[in-house]
Amino acid sequence: MILFEHVGLRYGIGPEVLSDIHFTLEPGSFHFLTGESGAGKTSLMRLLYLGKRPTRGLISMFGENINSLNRNQMALMRQKIGVVFQDFRLIDHLSAFDNVALPLRIKGINEKDIRVNVEELLEWVGLGDHIRALPSTMSGGQQQRIAIARAVITKPKLLLADEPTGNLDENIGLRLMNLFEQLNKMGTTIVIATHDMHMIEQFNHPRLALDGGKLEVKEPSSWIKRKIENVF
Amino acid sequence: MKLYKKEAFIGRAKQRRFFDLGIHNSSGSGFLALLIGLMTFLAVLALATSFALSAMAERWSHSLSNQITIEIPATNTSKGILSTEDIDNITTKAGKILSRNNGVESVEIKTRKEVEKLVEPWLGEDLDLRNVPLPGLITVTLKETDEHVITGIRNSLKPLSGSIRIDTHESWLSDLLSFTSALQLAIFLIGSVIGATTIIAVAGGVRSKLSIHYEEVEILHLMGAFDTYIAKQFQVYAFLIALKGSVIGAFSAAAVLFLTALLSNDIAVTLLPDFELSTTHMVFLCLIPLMAAILAAIAARKTVMKDLLNMV
């Protein structure tokens, strides 16, 4: 379970970009994170993938208060989280294979297993023919699929994705969303930050709606209901 | 390798990655290798000099231990300048007296030719020394250096000539050993400065690499890499760069030492013993590149581990 209690975040001495954030993500839940530009989506994602510590409040992940974790415990905690960044953040000098294999190597998995798993996943995301390709030679969509493969290769407990289908054609986008759904069914908690209303409608999951640094959890039924009301 | 056979276009990775981070690709590696090479070059020269000095001092000390030199001066306070025959006569008598002394192991009377050879470096080869009054010299090896034995020798030789001198070499040897010790200390300090410079250079180089590859390091962190995992990348990088630079530096220094040895063989150095290095010293010098690489790896690891603490 992931628990945020009265969490606030500020950068330096600036104003709070997130204030009094309070929500719970049950294990195996699926949420969309929505909000206008500047609403604090990236900051909230940063807190979720433990790229920052909150300036106030409590964050508890998988039963551990992250404020009390030391560096090594934080690293172990991060190994349970998969992240798809909006700008992919692939390592330029590594091939597609090595980029996807990176989380497994960090976890100390043996090379034989890495080879089997990575190859299989790259085939699945449609990049079986680009195993040795460097990211710089790939299209935005291909890079995004590498980033997604890298995030899911370890079958994380929590998967965070920032606009994961933004650069993909509809067919591949759907396949990847189905992959997220499958992972979710296997128990992975998923949070996807997106502006894609079509996707939100298609996959009927609750939303974490951010507005001006404040968060509101919206259940799908109420949200759909209001959408319907807005339409009529 | 099933994996990599499918690719056939520009921009593919040539082999399995050695470093997760692109630290070996970015600029600055050549400069660091060059700097470490220069430091190793200086360290090898300094250490070789230190070892040679130490060996020389030991040989000097060993060759002069338990030895005294008896000098029968060519001038006498009562008779003025002595003739060659007189000097030879006194020297022979002194030799006989010394041979009878229980504390004496052996006696070696220097011939006039040997004495001429000894003064040659100061007077030159061309000078005709036949009419020059030269002192008589006797090298005496004692069973052990004992002040009583030396006093006994002094007393037994007094009746032959009041101006006979006994040189125990002690003060000369002591000055020489102090001088070589001071030189070794200076070389040790130079070595320490070289070591410190190498550490600072590696730390600076690594810090710069860390800054260039900050985003990649952050990604590894976010994937759950331990600080030690990230530090290991820099550690291996620093080890390889330092090994490359230091092997080149050590070979260059070896070439210089070899040339110096060749040149010094050509020059007749009669005042100093041979400049030699033992096998142990040679092995130690050969290990310097490895030690430089290990030092660089440790410096890299410490620097990275410290700097990573600034990240979340």
Coordinates of C-alpha atoms in Angstrom, one line a residue:
Chain A
M1 CA 0.0 0.0 0.0
I2 CA 1.1 3.5 -0.7
L3 CA 0.1 6.2 1.7
F4 CA 0.5 10.0 1.4
E5 CA -0.5 11.9 4.5
H6 CA -0.5 15.7 4.5
V7 CA 2.5 15.7 2.1
G8 CA 3.9 19.0 1.1
L9 CA 6.8 19.7 -1.3
R10 CA 8.7 22.9 -2.1
Y11 CA 11.9 23.5 -4.0
G12 CA 14.4 25.6 -2.1
I13 CA 12.7 28.5 -0.4
G14 CA 10.0 28.8 -3.1
P15 CA 6.3 28.3 -2.5
E16 CA 4.8 24.8 -2.0
V17 CA 4.2 23.1 -5.3
L18 CA 2.3 20.4 -3.6
S19 CA 0.4 21.1 -0.4
D20 CA -1.4 18.8 1.9
I21 CA -1.5 15.8 -0.5
H22 CA -3.4 13.0 1.1
F23 CA -4.3 9.7 -0.7
T24 CA -3.9 6.0 -0.5
L25 CA -3.1 3.6 -3.3
E26 CA -4.2 0.1 -2.5
P27 CA -2.0 -2.8 -3.8
G28 CA -3.0 -3.7 -7.3
S29 CA -4.9 -0.4 -7.9
F30 CA -4.8 1.5 -11.2
H31 CA -5.0 5.3 -11.3
F32 CA -4.6 8.0 -13.8
L33 CA -2.9 11.1 -12.7
T34 CA -4.4 14.2 -14.4
G35 CA -4.0 17.9 -14.1
E36 CA -3.1 21.0 -16.1
S37 CA 0.4 22.0 -16.9
G38 CA 2.1 23.3 -13.7
A39 CA -0.5 21.5 -11.5
G40 CA 2.3 19.5 -9.9
K41 CA 2.1 16.2 -11.7
T42 CA 5.8 15.9 -12.2
S43 CA 6.5 16.8 -8.6
L44 CA 4.0 14.2 -7.4
M45 CA 5.5 11.6 -9.7
R46 CA 9.0 12.6 -8.4
L47 CA 7.8 11.9 -4.8
L48 CA 6.2 8.6 -6.0
Y49 CA 9.4 7.3 -7.6
L50 CA 11.5 8.5 -4.6
G51 CA 13.4 11.1 -6.7
K52 CA 12.7 13.6 -3.9
R53 CA 11.8 13.5 -0.2
P54 CA 8.8 15.5 0.9
T55 CA 9.4 18.8 2.8
R56 CA 6.6 17.8 5.1
G57 CA 4.1 15.0 5.8
L58 CA 4.4 11.3 5.7
I59 CA 4.9 8.9 2.7
S60 CA 4.6 5.2 3.4
M61 CA 5.4 2.7 0.7
F62 CA 4.9 -1.1 1.0
G63 CA 4.7 -0.7 4.8
E64 CA 7.8 1.5 5.2
N65 CA 8.0 5.1 6.2
I66 CA 10.3 6.5 3.5
N67 CA 11.6 9.2 5.8
S68 CA 13.1 6.6 8.1
L69 CA 14.9 4.7 5.3
N70 CA 18.7 4.9 4.9
R71 CA 20.3 5.1 1.5
N72 CA 20.6 1.4 0.8
Q73 CA 17.0 0.8 2.0
M74 CA 15.9 3.6 -0.4
A75 CA 17.7 1.9 -3.2
L76 CA 16.0 -1.4 -2.4
M77 CA 12.6 0.4 -2.3
R78 CA 13.3 2.0 -5.7
Q79 CA 14.0 -1.4 -7.2
K80 CA 10.3 -2.2 -6.5
I81 CA 9.3 0.8 -8.7
G82 CA 9.3 1.0 -12.4
V83 CA 9.2 4.5 -14.1
V84 CA 8.5 5.5 -17.7
F85 CA 9.7 9.1 -18.0
Q86 CA 8.1 11.5 -20.4
D87 CA 11.5 12.2 -22.0
F88 CA 12.3 8.5 -21.8
R89 CA 15.7 9.1 -20.2
L90 CA 17.4 6.3 -22.0
I91 CA 21.2 6.0 -21.7
D92 CA 22.6 7.1 -25.0
H93 CA 25.6 4.9 -25.3
L94 CA 23.8 1.7 -24.4
S95 CA 22.0 -0.4 -27.0
A96 CA 18.2 -1.1 -26.7
F97 CA 19.1 -4.4 -25.1
D98 CA 21.4 -2.9 -22.5
N99 CA 19.0 -0.1 -21.7
V100 CA 16.3 -2.6 -20.9
A101 CA 18.7 -5.0 -19.1
L102 CA 19.9 -2.2 -16.8
P103 CA 17.3 -2.7 -14.0
L104 CA 18.0 -6.4 -14.0
R105 CA 21.8 -5.9 -13.8
I106 CA 21.3 -3.5 -10.9
K107 CA 19.3 -6.2 -9.2
G108 CA 22.2 -8.6 -9.8
I109 CA 20.2 -11.1 -12.1
N110 CA 22.5 -13.4 -14.0
E111 CA 23.2 -12.6 -17.6
K112 CA 21.6 -15.8 -19.0
D113 CA 18.2 -14.9 -17.5
I114 CA 18.7 -11.3 -18.5
R115 CA 19.2 -12.3 -22.1
V116 CA 16.1 -14.5 -22.2
N117 CA 13.8 -11.9 -20.5
V118 CA 15.1 -8.8 -22.3
E119 CA 14.9 -10.5 -25.7
E120 CA 11.4 -11.7 -25.1
L121 CA 10.2 -8.3 -23.9
L122 CA 11.8 -6.5 -26.8
E123 CA 10.1 -8.9 -29.2
W124 CA 6.9 -8.2 -27.5
V125 CA 7.1 -4.4 -27.8
G126 CA 8.0 -4.9 -31.5
L127 CA 11.7 -4.1 -31.2
G128 CA 13.1 -7.6 -31.7
D129 CA 15.0 -6.3 -34.7
H130 CA 16.5 -3.4 -32.9
I131 CA 18.3 -5.2 -30.1
R132 CA 21.7 -3.6 -30.8
A133 CA 20.4 -0.2 -31.9
L134 CA 21.4 2.9 -30.0
P135 CA 18.6 5.2 -28.8
S136 CA 19.9 8.0 -31.0
T137 CA 19.1 5.9 -34.2
M138 CA 15.5 5.2 -33.1
S139 CA 12.3 7.1 -33.5
G140 CA 10.5 8.7 -30.6
G141 CA 8.0 5.9 -30.6
Q142 CA 10.7 3.2 -30.5
Q143 CA 12.5 5.0 -27.7
Q144 CA 9.3 5.2 -25.8
R145 CA 8.8 1.4 -26.1
I146 CA 12.4 0.8 -24.9
A147 CA 11.6 3.1 -21.9
I148 CA 8.4 1.1 -21.2
A149 CA 10.2 -2.2 -21.5
R150 CA 12.9 -1.0 -19.1
A151 CA 10.3 0.0 -16.6
V152 CA 8.4 -3.3 -16.6
I153 CA 11.2 -5.7 -17.1
T154 CA 11.5 -6.3 -13.3
K155 CA 7.8 -6.7 -12.8
P156 CA 7.7 -3.8 -10.3
K157 CA 5.3 -3.5 -7.5
L158 CA 4.5 0.1 -8.5
L159 CA 4.7 1.3 -12.1
L160 CA 4.7 5.0 -12.8
A161 CA 4.4 6.3 -16.3
D162 CA 4.4 9.8 -17.5
E163 CA 2.5 10.2 -20.8
P164 CA 3.5 6.6 -21.8
T165 CA 1.5 6.5 -25.0
G166 CA 2.2 10.1 -26.2
N167 CA 4.5 9.2 -29.1
L168 CA 2.9 5.9 -30.1
D169 CA 0.4 5.1 -32.8
E170 CA -3.0 4.0 -31.5
N171 CA -2.4 0.3 -32.1
I172 CA 0.9 0.1 -30.2
G173 CA -0.5 2.5 -27.5
L174 CA -3.4 0.1 -27.0
R175 CA -1.0 -2.9 -26.8
L176 CA 1.0 -1.2 -24.2
M177 CA -2.0 -0.2 -22.2
N178 CA -3.1 -3.8 -22.3
L179 CA 0.4 -4.7 -21.0
F180 CA -0.2 -2.3 -18.1
E181 CA -3.6 -3.9 -17.5
Q182 CA -2.0 -7.3 -17.4
L183 CA 0.7 -6.2 -15.0
N184 CA -2.0 -4.6 -12.9
K185 CA -4.0 -7.9 -12.8
M186 CA -0.8 -9.6 -11.6
G187 CA -0.8 -7.2 -8.7
T188 CA 1.3 -4.2 -9.9
T189 CA 0.0 -0.9 -8.6
I190 CA -0.1 1.5 -11.6
V191 CA -0.2 5.3 -11.8
I192 CA -0.2 6.8 -15.3
A193 CA 0.1 10.6 -15.8
T194 CA -1.7 11.5 -18.9
H195 CA -3.7 14.1 -20.8
D196 CA -5.2 11.5 -23.1
M197 CA -8.9 11.8 -22.4
H198 CA -9.7 9.1 -24.9
M199 CA -7.4 6.6 -23.0
I200 CA -8.9 7.7 -19.6
E201 CA -12.4 7.0 -20.9
Q202 CA -11.4 3.8 -22.5
F203 CA -9.8 2.4 -19.4
N204 CA -12.2 3.0 -16.6
H205 CA -9.9 3.7 -13.6
P206 CA -10.0 6.3 -10.8
R207 CA -8.2 9.6 -11.3
L208 CA -5.8 11.5 -9.0
A209 CA -6.7 15.0 -10.2
L210 CA -4.2 17.7 -9.3
D211 CA -5.1 21.3 -9.4
G212 CA -2.9 24.1 -8.2
G213 CA -0.9 21.7 -6.0
K214 CA -4.0 20.2 -4.4
L215 CA -5.1 16.6 -5.1
E216 CA -8.5 15.1 -5.4
V217 CA -9.2 11.4 -5.9
K218 CA -12.0 10.9 -8.3
E219 CA -13.7 7.6 -8.7
P220 CA -14.4 6.6 -12.3
S221 CA -18.2 6.4 -11.9
S222 CA -18.5 9.9 -10.6
W223 CA -16.1 11.2 -13.1
I224 CA -17.9 9.5 -16.0
K225 CA -21.2 10.7 -14.5
R226 CA -19.9 14.3 -14.6
K227 CA -18.6 13.8 -18.1
I228 CA -22.0 12.7 -19.2
E229 CA -23.6 15.6 -17.4
N230 CA -21.2 18.0 -19.1
V231 CA -22.0 16.4 -22.5
F232 CA -25.7 16.9 -22.0
Chain B
M1 CA 25.1 -15.0 -30.2
K2 CA 21.5 -15.0 -31.3
L3 CA 20.9 -11.6 -29.7
Y4 CA 23.1 -9.3 -31.8
K5 CA 22.8 -11.0 -35.3
K6 CA 19.7 -9.2 -36.3
E7 CA 21.1 -5.7 -36.5
A8 CA 22.6 -4.4 -39.7
F9 CA 22.5 -0.6 -39.6
I10 CA 24.6 2.3 -38.5
G11 CA 24.4 3.3 -34.9
R12 CA 24.4 -0.1 -33.3
A13 CA 26.3 -1.0 -30.2
K14 CA 29.5 -2.9 -31.0
Q15 CA 29.5 -5.1 -28.0
R16 CA 28.0 -5.7 -24.7
R17 CA 28.4 -2.6 -22.6
F18 CA 31.3 -2.5 -20.2
F19 CA 30.1 0.6 -18.4
D20 CA 26.5 1.5 -17.8
L21 CA 27.5 5.1 -17.8
G22 CA 29.2 6.7 -20.8
I23 CA 32.2 7.8 -18.7
H24 CA 34.8 6.2 -21.0
N25 CA 33.4 8.0 -24.1
S26 CA 33.4 11.6 -22.9
S27 CA 36.5 13.9 -23.1
G28 CA 39.1 14.2 -20.4
S29 CA 40.1 10.6 -20.2
G30 CA 43.2 11.1 -22.3
F31 CA 44.4 14.0 -20.2
L32 CA 43.9 12.0 -17.0
A33 CA 45.9 9.1 -18.4
L34 CA 48.6 11.5 -19.5
L35 CA 48.8 13.1 -16.1
I36 CA 48.9 9.7 -14.3
G37 CA 51.6 8.6 -16.8
L38 CA 53.7 11.6 -15.9
M39 CA 53.2 11.1 -12.2
T40 CA 54.2 7.4 -12.6
F41 CA 57.2 8.4 -14.6
L42 CA 58.4 10.7 -11.8
A43 CA 57.6 8.2 -9.1
V44 CA 59.6 5.4 -10.8
L45 CA 62.6 7.7 -11.3
A46 CA 62.4 8.9 -7.7
L47 CA 62.0 5.4 -6.3
A48 CA 64.7 4.0 -8.4
T49 CA 67.1 6.7 -7.2
S50 CA 66.0 6.0 -3.6
F51 CA 66.6 2.3 -4.0
A52 CA 70.0 2.8 -5.7
L53 CA 71.1 5.2 -2.9
S54 CA 70.0 2.8 -0.3
A55 CA 71.9 0.0 -2.0
M56 CA 75.0 2.2 -2.3
A57 CA 74.9 3.2 1.3
E58 CA 74.5 -0.4 2.3
R59 CA 77.4 -1.5 0.2
W60 CA 79.6 1.3 1.5
S61 CA 78.6 0.6 5.0
H62 CA 79.2 -3.2 4.6
S63 CA 82.5 -2.8 2.8
L64 CA 83.9 -0.5 5.5
S65 CA 82.6 -2.3 8.5
N66 CA 85.4 -3.7 10.8
Q67 CA 88.0 -1.9 8.6
I68 CA 90.5 0.7 9.5
T69 CA 93.2 2.3 7.3
I70 CA 96.7 3.0 8.7
E71 CA 98.4 5.9 7.0
I72 CA 102.2 6.4 7.2
P73 CA 102.5 10.1 6.1
A74 CA 105.2 11.1 3.7
T75 CA 106.2 13.9 6.1
N76 CA 107.5 13.4 9.6
T77 CA 107.6 16.1 12.2
S78 CA 111.2 15.4 13.2
K79 CA 112.7 14.3 9.8
G80 CA 110.7 16.4 7.3
I81 CA 109.9 14.6 4.0
L82 CA 110.6 10.9 4.1
S83 CA 112.2 9.0 1.3
T84 CA 110.2 6.3 -0.5
E85 CA 112.5 3.7 1.0
D86 CA 111.9 5.0 4.5
I87 CA 108.1 5.0 4.0
D88 CA 108.3 1.4 2.6
N89 CA 110.4 0.4 5.5
I90 CA 108.1 1.8 8.1
T91 CA 105.0 0.4 6.3
T92 CA 106.5 -3.1 6.2
K93 CA 107.4 -3.0 9.9
A94 CA 103.9 -1.7 10.8
G95 CA 102.4 -4.6 8.7
K96 CA 104.4 -7.1 10.7
I97 CA 103.4 -5.5 14.1
L98 CA 99.7 -5.5 12.9
S99 CA 99.8 -9.2 11.8
R100 CA 100.9 -10.2 15.3
N101 CA 97.9 -8.4 16.9
N102 CA 95.2 -10.9 18.1
G103 CA 92.4 -8.5 17.3
V104 CA 93.4 -8.3 13.6
E105 CA 91.8 -10.5 11.0
S106 CA 94.0 -9.5 8.0
V107 CA 96.5 -6.9 6.9
E108 CA 96.8 -5.6 3.4
I109 CA 99.7 -3.3 2.6
K110 CA 99.0 -1.2 -0.4
T111 CA 101.8 -1.2 -3.0
R112 CA 103.1 2.1 -4.3
K113 CA 101.3 1.5 -7.6
E114 CA 98.0 1.0 -5.8
V115 CA 98.5 4.2 -3.8
E116 CA 99.3 6.0 -7.1
K117 CA 96.0 4.7 -8.5
L118 CA 94.1 6.0 -5.5
V119 CA 95.4 9.6 -5.9
E120 CA 95.1 9.5 -9.7
P121 CA 91.6 11.0 -9.7
W122 CA 92.9 14.1 -7.9
L123 CA 96.3 14.5 -9.5
G124 CA 95.5 13.2 -13.0
E125 CA 96.9 10.3 -15.1
D126 CA 99.7 12.3 -16.9
L127 CA 101.6 13.4 -13.8
D128 CA 104.9 11.6 -13.1
L129 CA 104.6 10.4 -9.5
R130 CA 108.0 8.7 -9.3
N131 CA 109.5 11.6 -7.3
V132 CA 106.4 12.6 -5.4
P133 CA 106.4 11.5 -1.8
L134 CA 103.3 9.3 -1.3
P135 CA 102.1 8.0 2.0
G136 CA 102.2 4.3 2.9
L137 CA 98.7 2.8 3.3
I138 CA 97.7 -0.4 5.2
T139 CA 94.1 -1.7 5.1
V140 CA 93.4 -3.7 8.3
T141 CA 90.4 -5.9 8.8
L142 CA 89.6 -6.3 12.5
K143 CA 87.9 -9.3 14.0
E144 CA 85.4 -6.8 15.4
T145 CA 85.4 -3.1 15.8
D146 CA 86.6 -2.6 19.4
E147 CA 88.0 0.7 20.8
H148 CA 90.6 -1.3 22.9
V149 CA 92.0 -3.1 19.9
I150 CA 92.3 0.3 18.0
T151 CA 94.1 1.8 21.0
G152 CA 96.4 -1.2 21.2
I153 CA 97.2 -0.8 17.5
R154 CA 97.8 2.9 18.0
N155 CA 100.2 2.3 20.9
S156 CA 102.1 -0.5 19.1
L157 CA 102.7 1.7 16.1
K158 CA 103.8 4.8 17.9
P159 CA 107.5 3.8 18.2
L160 CA 107.8 3.5 14.4
S161 CA 106.6 7.0 13.7
G162 CA 104.8 9.6 15.8
S163 CA 102.8 10.8 12.9
I164 CA 101.1 7.5 11.9
R165 CA 97.4 8.1 11.5
I166 CA 94.6 5.6 12.0
D167 CA 91.4 6.2 10.1
T168 CA 88.4 4.3 11.4
H169 CA 86.1 5.8 8.5
E170 CA 83.4 6.3 11.1
S171 CA 82.9 10.0 10.8
W172 CA 83.1 9.8 7.0
L173 CA 80.7 6.9 6.9
S174 CA 78.4 8.6 9.4
D175 CA 78.3 11.8 7.2
L176 CA 77.7 9.8 4.1
L177 CA 74.9 7.8 5.6
S178 CA 73.3 11.0 7.0
F179 CA 73.6 12.5 3.5
T180 CA 72.0 9.4 1.8
S181 CA 69.2 9.4 4.5
A182 CA 68.5 13.0 3.8
L183 CA 68.3 12.3 0.1
Q184 CA 66.0 9.4 0.7
L185 CA 63.7 11.5 2.9
A186 CA 63.6 14.1 0.2
I187 CA 62.7 11.4 -2.4
F188 CA 60.0 10.0 0.0
L189 CA 58.5 13.5 0.2
I190 CA 58.6 13.9 -3.5
G191 CA 56.9 10.5 -3.8
S192 CA 54.3 11.6 -1.4
V193 CA 53.7 14.8 -3.4
I194 CA 53.4 12.7 -6.5
G195 CA 50.9 10.4 -4.8
A196 CA 48.8 13.3 -3.5
T197 CA 48.8 15.0 -6.9
T198 CA 47.6 11.7 -8.5
I199 CA 44.8 11.4 -6.0
I200 CA 43.8 15.0 -6.5
A201 CA 43.9 14.7 -10.3
V202 CA 41.8 11.5 -10.2
A203 CA 39.3 13.0 -7.8
G204 CA 39.0 16.1 -10.0
G205 CA 38.6 14.0 -13.1
V206 CA 36.0 11.7 -11.6
R207 CA 34.1 14.7 -10.2
S208 CA 34.0 16.3 -13.6
K209 CA 32.8 12.9 -15.1
L210 CA 30.2 12.7 -12.4
S211 CA 29.0 16.1 -13.2
I212 CA 28.9 15.4 -17.0
H213 CA 27.0 12.2 -16.5
Y214 CA 24.8 13.4 -13.7
E215 CA 21.5 12.5 -15.5
E216 CA 22.7 9.0 -16.2
V217 CA 23.8 8.6 -12.6
E218 CA 20.4 9.8 -11.5
I219 CA 18.6 7.3 -13.7
L220 CA 20.7 4.5 -12.2
H221 CA 19.8 5.8 -8.7
L222 CA 16.1 5.9 -9.6
M223 CA 16.3 2.3 -10.8
G224 CA 17.5 1.3 -7.4
A225 CA 21.3 1.2 -7.9
F226 CA 23.2 1.3 -4.7
D227 CA 25.9 3.9 -4.3
T228 CA 28.5 1.2 -4.5
Y229 CA 27.1 0.0 -7.8
I230 CA 27.6 3.5 -9.3
A231 CA 30.9 4.0 -7.6
K232 CA 32.2 0.7 -9.0
Q233 CA 31.7 2.1 -12.6
F234 CA 34.0 5.1 -11.8
Q235 CA 36.3 2.8 -9.9
V236 CA 36.8 0.5 -12.8
Y237 CA 37.1 3.5 -15.2
A238 CA 39.8 5.1 -13.0
F239 CA 41.6 1.8 -12.6
L240 CA 41.8 1.2 -16.4
I241 CA 42.7 4.8 -17.3
A242 CA 45.4 4.9 -14.5
L243 CA 46.8 1.5 -15.5
K244 CA 47.1 2.6 -19.1
G245 CA 48.8 5.9 -18.2
S246 CA 51.0 4.4 -15.5
V247 CA 52.2 1.5 -17.7
I248 CA 53.3 4.0 -20.4
G249 CA 54.9 6.3 -17.7
A250 CA 56.7 3.3 -16.1
F251 CA 58.0 2.1 -19.5
S252 CA 59.3 5.7 -20.3
A253 CA 61.0 5.8 -16.9
A254 CA 62.5 2.4 -17.4
A255 CA 63.9 3.6 -20.8
V256 CA 65.4 6.7 -19.1
L257 CA 67.0 4.5 -16.4
F258 CA 68.4 2.1 -19.0
L259 CA 69.9 5.0 -20.9
T260 CA 71.3 6.4 -17.7
A261 CA 72.9 3.1 -16.9
L262 CA 74.4 2.8 -20.4
L263 CA 75.8 6.3 -20.2
S264 CA 77.2 5.9 -16.7
N265 CA 78.9 2.6 -17.8
D266 CA 80.7 4.6 -20.5
I267 CA 81.9 7.2 -18.0
A268 CA 84.7 6.0 -15.7
V269 CA 83.2 6.8 -12.3
T270 CA 85.9 5.9 -9.9
L271 CA 84.7 7.8 -6.9
L272 CA 81.3 6.1 -6.5
P273 CA 80.3 2.5 -6.3
D274 CA 78.2 1.0 -9.1
F275 CA 74.6 2.3 -9.5
E276 CA 72.7 -1.0 -9.2
L277 CA 69.1 -2.2 -8.3
S278 CA 68.4 -5.5 -6.7
T279 CA 65.8 -7.9 -8.1
T280 CA 63.4 -7.0 -5.2
H281 CA 63.7 -3.4 -6.1
M282 CA 63.1 -4.1 -9.8
V283 CA 60.0 -6.1 -8.9
F284 CA 58.8 -3.2 -6.7
L285 CA 59.3 -0.7 -9.5
C286 CA 57.4 -3.0 -11.9
L287 CA 54.5 -3.0 -9.4
I288 CA 54.2 0.8 -9.4
P289 CA 51.8 1.0 -12.4
L290 CA 49.5 -1.5 -10.6
M291 CA 49.8 0.5 -7.3
A292 CA 49.0 3.7 -9.2
A293 CA 45.9 2.1 -10.7
I294 CA 44.8 0.8 -7.3
L295 CA 45.4 4.2 -5.8
A296 CA 43.4 5.8 -8.6
A297 CA 40.5 3.3 -8.1
I298 CA 40.4 4.0 -4.4
A299 CA 40.5 7.8 -5.0
A300 CA 37.6 7.5 -7.5
R301 CA 35.5 5.3 -5.2
K302 CA 35.9 7.6 -2.2
T303 CA 35.1 10.7 -4.3
V304 CA 32.0 9.2 -5.9
M305 CA 30.7 7.8 -2.7
K306 CA 31.1 11.1 -1.0
D307 CA 29.5 13.1 -3.9
L308 CA 26.6 10.7 -4.2
L309 CA 25.6 11.6 -0.7
N310 CA 24.4 14.9 -2.2
M311 CA 21.8 13.0 -4.2
V312 CA 18.5 11.8 -2.8

